[in-house]
Amino acid sequence: SYELKEVFSTVAEIENKISVDGLLTSNKLWELLVAFELEHNINPEQRKHDAYDELGRTYEYKVSSNTNWTFQDITPSVLNGYLEDEKIVLAVVDKNRFIVEKIYYCDPNVIVSILKNKLQKKIKSSKEINRLSAGIGIMDVKKMIERGDAEWVL
């Protein structure tokens, strides 16, 4: 339809203007909104790190419409990649109103430790796992904030 062509044309213009591909894939559009709030730049393609700041420090973004963030396809390589990031950014977005509601900066070392513990529990309690994934919930974040391992930035 004409309307759909208009949408794709507009998206192509935006992608060209900000040098980012795949704006309509996965959470790229939401990552762009989070990056705008944090004055970060998002990486132009799907790479190891989602965003970077003016000093070149990298960030991993996890975006959710609630206060549970899922980390999928977790491998030792992926976890080691998180350790290279300055922070892991957990964001809550309202997809109906198209806004970023909350943003938390989290220490990558602590997030990786939590994920490893949750994965070990999952592996011990399950016979068959198709996909290595684990979640970080708001209770995990609150504990990290209490210990100084995370901060609420928005």
Short mmCIF file of N, CA and C in Angstrom, two decimals:
data_model
loop_
_atom_site.label_atom_id
_atom_site.label_comp_id
_atom_site.label_asym_id
_atom_site.label_seq_id
_atom_site.Cartn_x
_atom_site.Cartn_y
_atom_site.Cartn_z
N SER A 1 0.83 -1.19 0.00
CA SER A 1 0.00 0.00 0.00
C SER A 1 0.88 1.26 0.00
N TYR A 2 0.26 2.34 -0.35
CA TYR A 2 0.97 3.63 -0.41
C TYR A 2 1.51 4.03 0.97
N GLU A 3 0.68 3.84 1.99
CA GLU A 3 1.08 4.24 3.34
C GLU A 3 2.31 3.46 3.81
N LEU A 4 2.32 2.18 3.52
CA LEU A 4 3.45 1.36 3.92
C LEU A 4 4.72 1.79 3.18
N LYS A 5 4.61 2.08 1.92
CA LYS A 5 5.76 2.57 1.14
C LYS A 5 6.28 3.87 1.73
N GLU A 6 5.36 4.73 2.17
CA GLU A 6 5.75 6.00 2.80
C GLU A 6 6.54 5.75 4.09
N VAL A 7 6.09 4.79 4.88
CA VAL A 7 6.78 4.45 6.12
C VAL A 7 8.20 3.99 5.82
N PHE A 8 8.34 3.05 4.89
CA PHE A 8 9.67 2.53 4.56
C PHE A 8 10.56 3.61 3.95
N SER A 9 9.98 4.50 3.17
CA SER A 9 10.74 5.60 2.58
C SER A 9 11.25 6.54 3.69
N THR A 10 10.38 6.83 4.63
CA THR A 10 10.77 7.71 5.76
C THR A 10 11.85 7.06 6.60
N VAL A 11 11.70 5.76 6.88
CA VAL A 11 12.70 5.04 7.65
C VAL A 11 14.04 5.06 6.92
N ALA A 12 14.03 4.85 5.61
CA ALA A 12 15.26 4.88 4.82
C ALA A 12 15.94 6.25 4.91
N GLU A 13 15.14 7.31 4.90
CA GLU A 13 15.69 8.66 5.03
C GLU A 13 16.34 8.85 6.40
N ILE A 14 15.67 8.38 7.44
CA ILE A 14 16.22 8.50 8.80
C ILE A 14 17.51 7.71 8.92
N GLU A 15 17.50 6.46 8.43
CA GLU A 15 18.70 5.62 8.47
C GLU A 15 19.86 6.31 7.76
N ASN A 16 19.59 6.89 6.62
CA ASN A 16 20.62 7.59 5.86
C ASN A 16 21.15 8.79 6.64
N LYS A 17 20.26 9.53 7.24
CA LYS A 17 20.63 10.75 7.96
C LYS A 17 21.49 10.46 9.19
N ILE A 18 21.16 9.37 9.91
CA ILE A 18 21.91 9.06 11.15
C ILE A 18 22.93 7.95 10.96
N SER A 19 23.09 7.47 9.74
CA SER A 19 24.06 6.42 9.40
C SER A 19 23.86 5.15 10.22
N VAL A 20 22.62 4.71 10.32
CA VAL A 20 22.28 3.50 11.05
C VAL A 20 21.41 2.63 10.16
N ASP A 21 21.77 1.36 10.04
CA ASP A 21 20.98 0.42 9.26
C ASP A 21 20.05 -0.37 10.16
N GLY A 22 18.97 -0.87 9.60
CA GLY A 22 18.08 -1.79 10.32
C GLY A 22 17.28 -1.15 11.43
N LEU A 23 16.85 0.08 11.23
CA LEU A 23 16.12 0.79 12.28
C LEU A 23 14.84 0.06 12.70
N LEU A 24 14.23 -0.67 11.79
CA LEU A 24 13.00 -1.38 12.13
C LEU A 24 13.24 -2.80 12.62
N THR A 25 14.51 -3.20 12.73
CA THR A 25 14.81 -4.56 13.21
C THR A 25 15.00 -4.57 14.72
N SER A 26 14.62 -5.63 15.33
CA SER A 26 14.70 -5.87 16.77
C SER A 26 14.41 -4.60 17.56
N ASN A 27 15.32 -4.20 18.41
CA ASN A 27 15.09 -3.03 19.27
C ASN A 27 15.87 -1.80 18.82
N LYS A 28 16.34 -1.78 17.59
CA LYS A 28 17.21 -0.68 17.14
C LYS A 28 16.55 0.68 17.31
N LEU A 29 15.27 0.80 16.98
CA LEU A 29 14.57 2.07 17.12
C LEU A 29 14.53 2.51 18.58
N TRP A 30 14.27 1.56 19.47
CA TRP A 30 14.22 1.88 20.90
C TRP A 30 15.61 2.23 21.42
N GLU A 31 16.63 1.53 20.92
CA GLU A 31 18.00 1.86 21.29
C GLU A 31 18.34 3.28 20.86
N LEU A 32 17.85 3.69 19.71
CA LEU A 32 18.07 5.06 19.24
C LEU A 32 17.46 6.07 20.21
N LEU A 33 16.25 5.81 20.68
CA LEU A 33 15.61 6.72 21.64
C LEU A 33 16.37 6.78 22.96
N VAL A 34 16.85 5.63 23.43
CA VAL A 34 17.63 5.59 24.67
C VAL A 34 18.94 6.36 24.47
N ALA A 35 19.59 6.12 23.33
CA ALA A 35 20.84 6.83 23.04
C ALA A 35 20.63 8.34 23.02
N PHE A 36 19.51 8.76 22.47
CA PHE A 36 19.19 10.19 22.45
C PHE A 36 19.09 10.74 23.87
N GLU A 37 18.42 10.01 24.75
CA GLU A 37 18.27 10.45 26.15
C GLU A 37 19.63 10.55 26.86
N LEU A 38 20.56 9.64 26.51
CA LEU A 38 21.86 9.58 27.19
C LEU A 38 22.96 10.34 26.45
N GLU A 39 22.60 10.95 25.31
CA GLU A 39 23.58 11.63 24.46
C GLU A 39 24.68 10.69 24.00
N HIS A 40 24.27 9.46 23.66
CA HIS A 40 25.17 8.45 23.09
C HIS A 40 24.93 8.37 21.58
N ASN A 41 25.82 7.67 20.91
CA ASN A 41 25.65 7.34 19.50
C ASN A 41 25.44 5.84 19.42
N ILE A 42 24.50 5.40 18.58
CA ILE A 42 24.33 3.96 18.43
C ILE A 42 25.23 3.49 17.29
N ASN A 43 25.72 2.27 17.42
CA ASN A 43 26.56 1.72 16.36
C ASN A 43 25.72 1.53 15.11
N PRO A 44 26.30 1.82 13.96
CA PRO A 44 25.55 1.80 12.72
C PRO A 44 24.98 0.44 12.33
N GLU A 45 25.58 -0.64 12.79
CA GLU A 45 25.11 -1.97 12.45
C GLU A 45 25.01 -2.79 13.73
N GLN A 46 24.50 -4.02 13.60
CA GLN A 46 24.46 -4.91 14.75
C GLN A 46 25.89 -5.34 15.05
N ARG A 47 26.44 -4.82 16.09
CA ARG A 47 27.81 -5.13 16.47
C ARG A 47 27.84 -5.61 17.90
N LYS A 48 29.07 -5.84 18.39
CA LYS A 48 29.23 -6.33 19.75
C LYS A 48 28.67 -5.34 20.77
N HIS A 49 28.85 -4.04 20.54
CA HIS A 49 28.39 -3.02 21.48
C HIS A 49 27.29 -2.20 20.81
N ASP A 50 26.25 -1.86 21.58
CA ASP A 50 25.11 -1.15 21.00
C ASP A 50 25.37 0.33 20.80
N ALA A 51 26.12 0.94 21.71
CA ALA A 51 26.29 2.39 21.64
C ALA A 51 27.65 2.79 22.20
N TYR A 52 27.99 4.06 21.98
CA TYR A 52 29.23 4.61 22.51
C TYR A 52 29.02 6.09 22.83
N ASP A 53 29.84 6.61 23.74
CA ASP A 53 29.73 8.03 24.10
C ASP A 53 30.82 8.83 23.41
N GLU A 54 30.89 10.13 23.74
CA GLU A 54 31.85 11.02 23.07
C GLU A 54 33.30 10.66 23.38
N LEU A 55 33.53 9.90 24.44
CA LEU A 55 34.88 9.47 24.79
C LEU A 55 35.22 8.09 24.19
N GLY A 56 34.26 7.51 23.47
CA GLY A 56 34.49 6.21 22.84
C GLY A 56 34.18 5.03 23.73
N ARG A 57 33.67 5.28 24.93
CA ARG A 57 33.31 4.18 25.84
C ARG A 57 32.06 3.50 25.30
N THR A 58 32.02 2.16 25.40
CA THR A 58 30.92 1.41 24.82
C THR A 58 29.89 1.00 25.86
N TYR A 59 28.68 0.75 25.36
CA TYR A 59 27.55 0.41 26.22
C TYR A 59 26.72 -0.68 25.57
N GLU A 60 26.22 -1.58 26.39
CA GLU A 60 25.25 -2.57 25.96
C GLU A 60 23.88 -2.08 26.41
N TYR A 61 22.91 -2.07 25.51
CA TYR A 61 21.56 -1.63 25.84
C TYR A 61 20.63 -2.83 25.89
N LYS A 62 19.80 -2.87 26.92
CA LYS A 62 18.70 -3.81 27.00
C LYS A 62 17.44 -2.98 27.20
N VAL A 63 16.49 -3.17 26.30
CA VAL A 63 15.27 -2.37 26.31
C VAL A 63 14.08 -3.29 26.51
N SER A 64 13.17 -2.88 27.39
CA SER A 64 11.99 -3.69 27.68
C SER A 64 10.80 -2.77 27.92
N SER A 65 9.61 -3.32 27.75
CA SER A 65 8.41 -2.53 28.05
C SER A 65 7.99 -2.73 29.52
N ASN A 66 8.79 -3.51 30.26
CA ASN A 66 8.55 -3.67 31.69
C ASN A 66 9.92 -3.73 32.40
N THR A 67 9.91 -4.04 33.67
CA THR A 67 11.17 -4.02 34.43
C THR A 67 11.83 -5.40 34.51
N ASN A 68 11.76 -6.14 33.43
CA ASN A 68 12.48 -7.41 33.28
C ASN A 68 13.20 -7.37 31.94
N TRP A 69 14.50 -7.59 31.98
CA TRP A 69 15.31 -7.51 30.77
C TRP A 69 15.89 -8.88 30.48
N THR A 70 15.68 -9.38 29.27
CA THR A 70 16.14 -10.71 28.89
C THR A 70 17.45 -10.63 28.12
N PHE A 71 18.39 -11.44 28.54
CA PHE A 71 19.68 -11.57 27.86
C PHE A 71 19.64 -12.93 27.17
N GLN A 72 19.66 -12.93 25.83
CA GLN A 72 19.50 -14.17 25.07
C GLN A 72 20.81 -14.62 24.45
N ASP A 73 20.83 -15.91 24.11
CA ASP A 73 21.99 -16.51 23.45
C ASP A 73 23.29 -16.18 24.18
N ILE A 74 23.27 -16.42 25.48
CA ILE A 74 24.42 -16.09 26.32
C ILE A 74 25.50 -17.15 26.14
N THR A 75 26.66 -16.70 25.75
CA THR A 75 27.83 -17.57 25.62
C THR A 75 28.97 -16.92 26.40
N PRO A 76 30.02 -17.65 26.68
CA PRO A 76 31.18 -17.01 27.34
C PRO A 76 31.68 -15.81 26.55
N SER A 77 31.66 -15.90 25.24
CA SER A 77 32.10 -14.79 24.39
C SER A 77 31.22 -13.55 24.58
N VAL A 78 29.92 -13.77 24.64
CA VAL A 78 28.98 -12.66 24.84
C VAL A 78 29.21 -12.03 26.22
N LEU A 79 29.35 -12.87 27.24
CA LEU A 79 29.57 -12.34 28.59
C LEU A 79 30.88 -11.56 28.67
N ASN A 80 31.92 -12.07 28.03
CA ASN A 80 33.20 -11.34 28.01
C ASN A 80 33.06 -10.00 27.28
N GLY A 81 32.24 -9.98 26.25
CA GLY A 81 31.99 -8.73 25.53
C GLY A 81 31.34 -7.69 26.43
N TYR A 82 30.41 -8.14 27.28
CA TYR A 82 29.77 -7.21 28.22
C TYR A 82 30.80 -6.59 29.17
N LEU A 83 31.82 -7.36 29.53
CA LEU A 83 32.84 -6.86 30.47
C LEU A 83 33.67 -5.75 29.85
N GLU A 84 33.66 -5.63 28.54
CA GLU A 84 34.39 -4.55 27.87
C GLU A 84 33.61 -3.25 27.89
N ASP A 85 32.31 -3.32 28.20
CA ASP A 85 31.47 -2.13 28.19
C ASP A 85 31.66 -1.28 29.45
N GLU A 86 31.47 0.01 29.29
CA GLU A 86 31.52 0.95 30.41
C GLU A 86 30.37 0.65 31.37
N LYS A 87 29.18 0.49 30.82
CA LYS A 87 27.98 0.17 31.60
C LYS A 87 27.05 -0.68 30.75
N ILE A 88 26.20 -1.40 31.41
CA ILE A 88 25.07 -2.03 30.74
C ILE A 88 23.86 -1.16 31.08
N VAL A 89 23.18 -0.72 30.05
CA VAL A 89 22.06 0.19 30.19
C VAL A 89 20.77 -0.60 30.11
N LEU A 90 19.97 -0.53 31.17
CA LEU A 90 18.67 -1.17 31.19
C LEU A 90 17.62 -0.08 31.08
N ALA A 91 16.78 -0.16 30.06
CA ALA A 91 15.78 0.89 29.83
C ALA A 91 14.39 0.30 29.79
N VAL A 92 13.44 1.09 30.27
CA VAL A 92 12.02 0.74 30.19
C VAL A 92 11.38 1.75 29.25
N VAL A 93 10.67 1.24 28.24
CA VAL A 93 10.02 2.12 27.27
C VAL A 93 8.52 1.86 27.24
N ASP A 94 7.78 2.89 26.91
CA ASP A 94 6.35 2.77 26.69
C ASP A 94 6.16 2.78 25.17
N LYS A 95 5.89 1.61 24.63
CA LYS A 95 5.81 1.47 23.17
C LYS A 95 4.53 2.07 22.60
N ASN A 96 3.53 2.31 23.43
CA ASN A 96 2.31 2.96 22.96
C ASN A 96 2.47 4.47 22.88
N ARG A 97 3.12 5.03 23.89
CA ARG A 97 3.34 6.49 23.90
C ARG A 97 4.66 6.89 23.27
N PHE A 98 5.48 5.87 22.93
CA PHE A 98 6.75 6.08 22.23
C PHE A 98 7.73 6.93 23.05
N ILE A 99 7.88 6.56 24.33
CA ILE A 99 8.80 7.31 25.20
C ILE A 99 9.66 6.35 26.02
N VAL A 100 10.80 6.87 26.46
CA VAL A 100 11.67 6.15 27.38
C VAL A 100 11.25 6.58 28.78
N GLU A 101 10.87 5.61 29.61
CA GLU A 101 10.36 5.92 30.95
C GLU A 101 11.45 5.88 32.02
N LYS A 102 12.32 4.87 31.94
CA LYS A 102 13.36 4.70 32.97
C LYS A 102 14.64 4.21 32.31
N ILE A 103 15.76 4.64 32.89
CA ILE A 103 17.06 4.14 32.45
C ILE A 103 17.92 3.89 33.68
N TYR A 104 18.57 2.72 33.70
CA TYR A 104 19.50 2.37 34.77
C TYR A 104 20.86 2.08 34.15
N TYR A 105 21.92 2.63 34.77
CA TYR A 105 23.29 2.26 34.42
C TYR A 105 23.72 1.16 35.38
N CYS A 106 24.21 0.05 34.86
CA CYS A 106 24.61 -1.07 35.71
C CYS A 106 26.05 -1.48 35.44
N ASP A 107 26.73 -1.90 36.50
CA ASP A 107 28.10 -2.38 36.39
C ASP A 107 28.11 -3.70 35.63
N PRO A 108 28.84 -3.76 34.51
CA PRO A 108 28.87 -5.00 33.71
C PRO A 108 29.36 -6.22 34.49
N ASN A 109 30.33 -6.03 35.39
CA ASN A 109 30.85 -7.16 36.16
C ASN A 109 29.75 -7.79 37.02
N VAL A 110 28.92 -6.95 37.60
CA VAL A 110 27.84 -7.45 38.47
C VAL A 110 26.76 -8.11 37.63
N ILE A 111 26.40 -7.49 36.51
CA ILE A 111 25.39 -8.09 35.62
C ILE A 111 25.86 -9.47 35.15
N VAL A 112 27.12 -9.57 34.72
CA VAL A 112 27.66 -10.84 34.24
C VAL A 112 27.62 -11.89 35.35
N SER A 113 27.97 -11.49 36.56
CA SER A 113 27.94 -12.41 37.70
C SER A 113 26.51 -12.91 37.95
N ILE A 114 25.54 -12.02 37.93
CA ILE A 114 24.13 -12.40 38.14
C ILE A 114 23.68 -13.36 37.04
N LEU A 115 24.03 -13.02 35.79
CA LEU A 115 23.62 -13.87 34.67
C LEU A 115 24.23 -15.26 34.77
N LYS A 116 25.51 -15.33 35.14
CA LYS A 116 26.16 -16.63 35.29
C LYS A 116 25.47 -17.47 36.36
N ASN A 117 25.15 -16.84 37.49
CA ASN A 117 24.46 -17.56 38.57
C ASN A 117 23.10 -18.06 38.13
N LYS A 118 22.35 -17.23 37.43
CA LYS A 118 21.02 -17.63 36.97
C LYS A 118 21.12 -18.74 35.92
N LEU A 119 22.11 -18.66 35.06
CA LEU A 119 22.29 -19.71 34.06
C LEU A 119 22.65 -21.04 34.70
N GLN A 120 23.53 -21.00 35.71
CA GLN A 120 23.91 -22.24 36.40
C GLN A 120 22.68 -22.88 37.06
N LYS A 121 21.85 -22.07 37.69
CA LYS A 121 20.63 -22.60 38.31
C LYS A 121 19.70 -23.19 37.25
N LYS A 122 19.60 -22.50 36.13
CA LYS A 122 18.73 -22.96 35.05
C LYS A 122 19.22 -24.29 34.48
N ILE A 123 20.51 -24.41 34.30
CA ILE A 123 21.11 -25.63 33.75
C ILE A 123 20.92 -26.80 34.71
N LYS A 124 21.09 -26.55 36.02
CA LYS A 124 20.93 -27.60 37.03
C LYS A 124 19.48 -28.08 37.13
N SER A 125 18.53 -27.18 36.94
CA SER A 125 17.13 -27.53 37.16
C SER A 125 16.42 -28.02 35.90
N SER A 126 17.06 -27.92 34.74
CA SER A 126 16.39 -28.28 33.50
C SER A 126 17.15 -29.36 32.75
N LYS A 127 16.40 -30.26 32.15
CA LYS A 127 17.03 -31.34 31.38
C LYS A 127 17.45 -30.86 30.00
N GLU A 128 16.61 -30.04 29.40
CA GLU A 128 16.88 -29.59 28.03
C GLU A 128 16.70 -28.08 27.93
N ILE A 129 17.72 -27.41 27.44
CA ILE A 129 17.66 -25.97 27.25
C ILE A 129 17.95 -25.68 25.78
N ASN A 130 16.98 -25.06 25.12
CA ASN A 130 17.14 -24.75 23.70
C ASN A 130 18.00 -23.50 23.48
N ARG A 131 17.83 -22.55 24.36
CA ARG A 131 18.50 -21.27 24.18
C ARG A 131 19.00 -20.79 25.54
N LEU A 132 20.27 -20.44 25.62
CA LEU A 132 20.80 -19.96 26.89
C LEU A 132 20.38 -18.51 27.08
N SER A 133 19.42 -18.31 27.97
CA SER A 133 18.96 -16.96 28.26
C SER A 133 18.71 -16.83 29.76
N ALA A 134 18.80 -15.61 30.22
CA ALA A 134 18.51 -15.32 31.63
C ALA A 134 18.03 -13.88 31.70
N GLY A 135 17.35 -13.58 32.76
CA GLY A 135 16.79 -12.24 32.90
C GLY A 135 17.32 -11.51 34.11
N ILE A 136 17.32 -10.21 33.97
CA ILE A 136 17.61 -9.31 35.10
C ILE A 136 16.30 -8.61 35.41
N GLY A 137 15.86 -8.70 36.65
CA GLY A 137 14.61 -8.07 37.05
C GLY A 137 14.84 -6.85 37.92
N ILE A 138 13.77 -6.17 38.21
CA ILE A 138 13.88 -4.93 39.00
C ILE A 138 14.43 -5.21 40.39
N MET A 139 14.18 -6.38 40.94
CA MET A 139 14.74 -6.69 42.27
C MET A 139 16.26 -6.79 42.20
N ASP A 140 16.78 -7.37 41.10
CA ASP A 140 18.23 -7.41 40.89
C ASP A 140 18.78 -5.98 40.82
N VAL A 141 18.07 -5.13 40.08
CA VAL A 141 18.52 -3.74 39.91
C VAL A 141 18.50 -3.00 41.24
N LYS A 142 17.43 -3.19 42.01
CA LYS A 142 17.34 -2.51 43.32
C LYS A 142 18.48 -2.92 44.24
N LYS A 143 18.82 -4.22 44.23
CA LYS A 143 19.95 -4.69 45.05
C LYS A 143 21.26 -4.06 44.56
N MET A 144 21.43 -3.96 43.25
CA MET A 144 22.65 -3.33 42.71
C MET A 144 22.72 -1.86 43.10
N ILE A 145 21.59 -1.17 43.06
CA ILE A 145 21.57 0.25 43.44
C ILE A 145 21.96 0.39 44.91
N GLU A 146 21.40 -0.47 45.77
CA GLU A 146 21.71 -0.43 47.20
C GLU A 146 23.20 -0.63 47.46
N ARG A 147 23.85 -1.48 46.66
CA ARG A 147 25.29 -1.76 46.83
C ARG A 147 26.18 -0.77 46.07
N GLY A 148 25.58 0.14 45.31
CA GLY A 148 26.37 1.09 44.54
C GLY A 148 26.84 0.55 43.21
N ASP A 149 26.24 -0.56 42.75
CA ASP A 149 26.64 -1.18 41.49
C ASP A 149 25.75 -0.77 40.32
N ALA A 150 24.77 0.09 40.60
CA ALA A 150 23.88 0.58 39.54
C ALA A 150 23.36 1.93 39.97
N GLU A 151 22.90 2.70 39.00
CA GLU A 151 22.27 3.98 39.32
C GLU A 151 21.11 4.23 38.37
N TRP A 152 20.12 4.92 38.89
CA TRP A 152 18.94 5.28 38.13
C TRP A 152 19.23 6.62 37.50
N VAL A 153 19.26 6.69 36.16
CA VAL A 153 19.62 7.95 35.49
C VAL A 153 18.44 8.65 34.84
N LEU A 154 17.32 7.96 34.69
CA LEU A 154 16.11 8.60 34.16
C LEU A 154 14.90 7.87 34.73
#
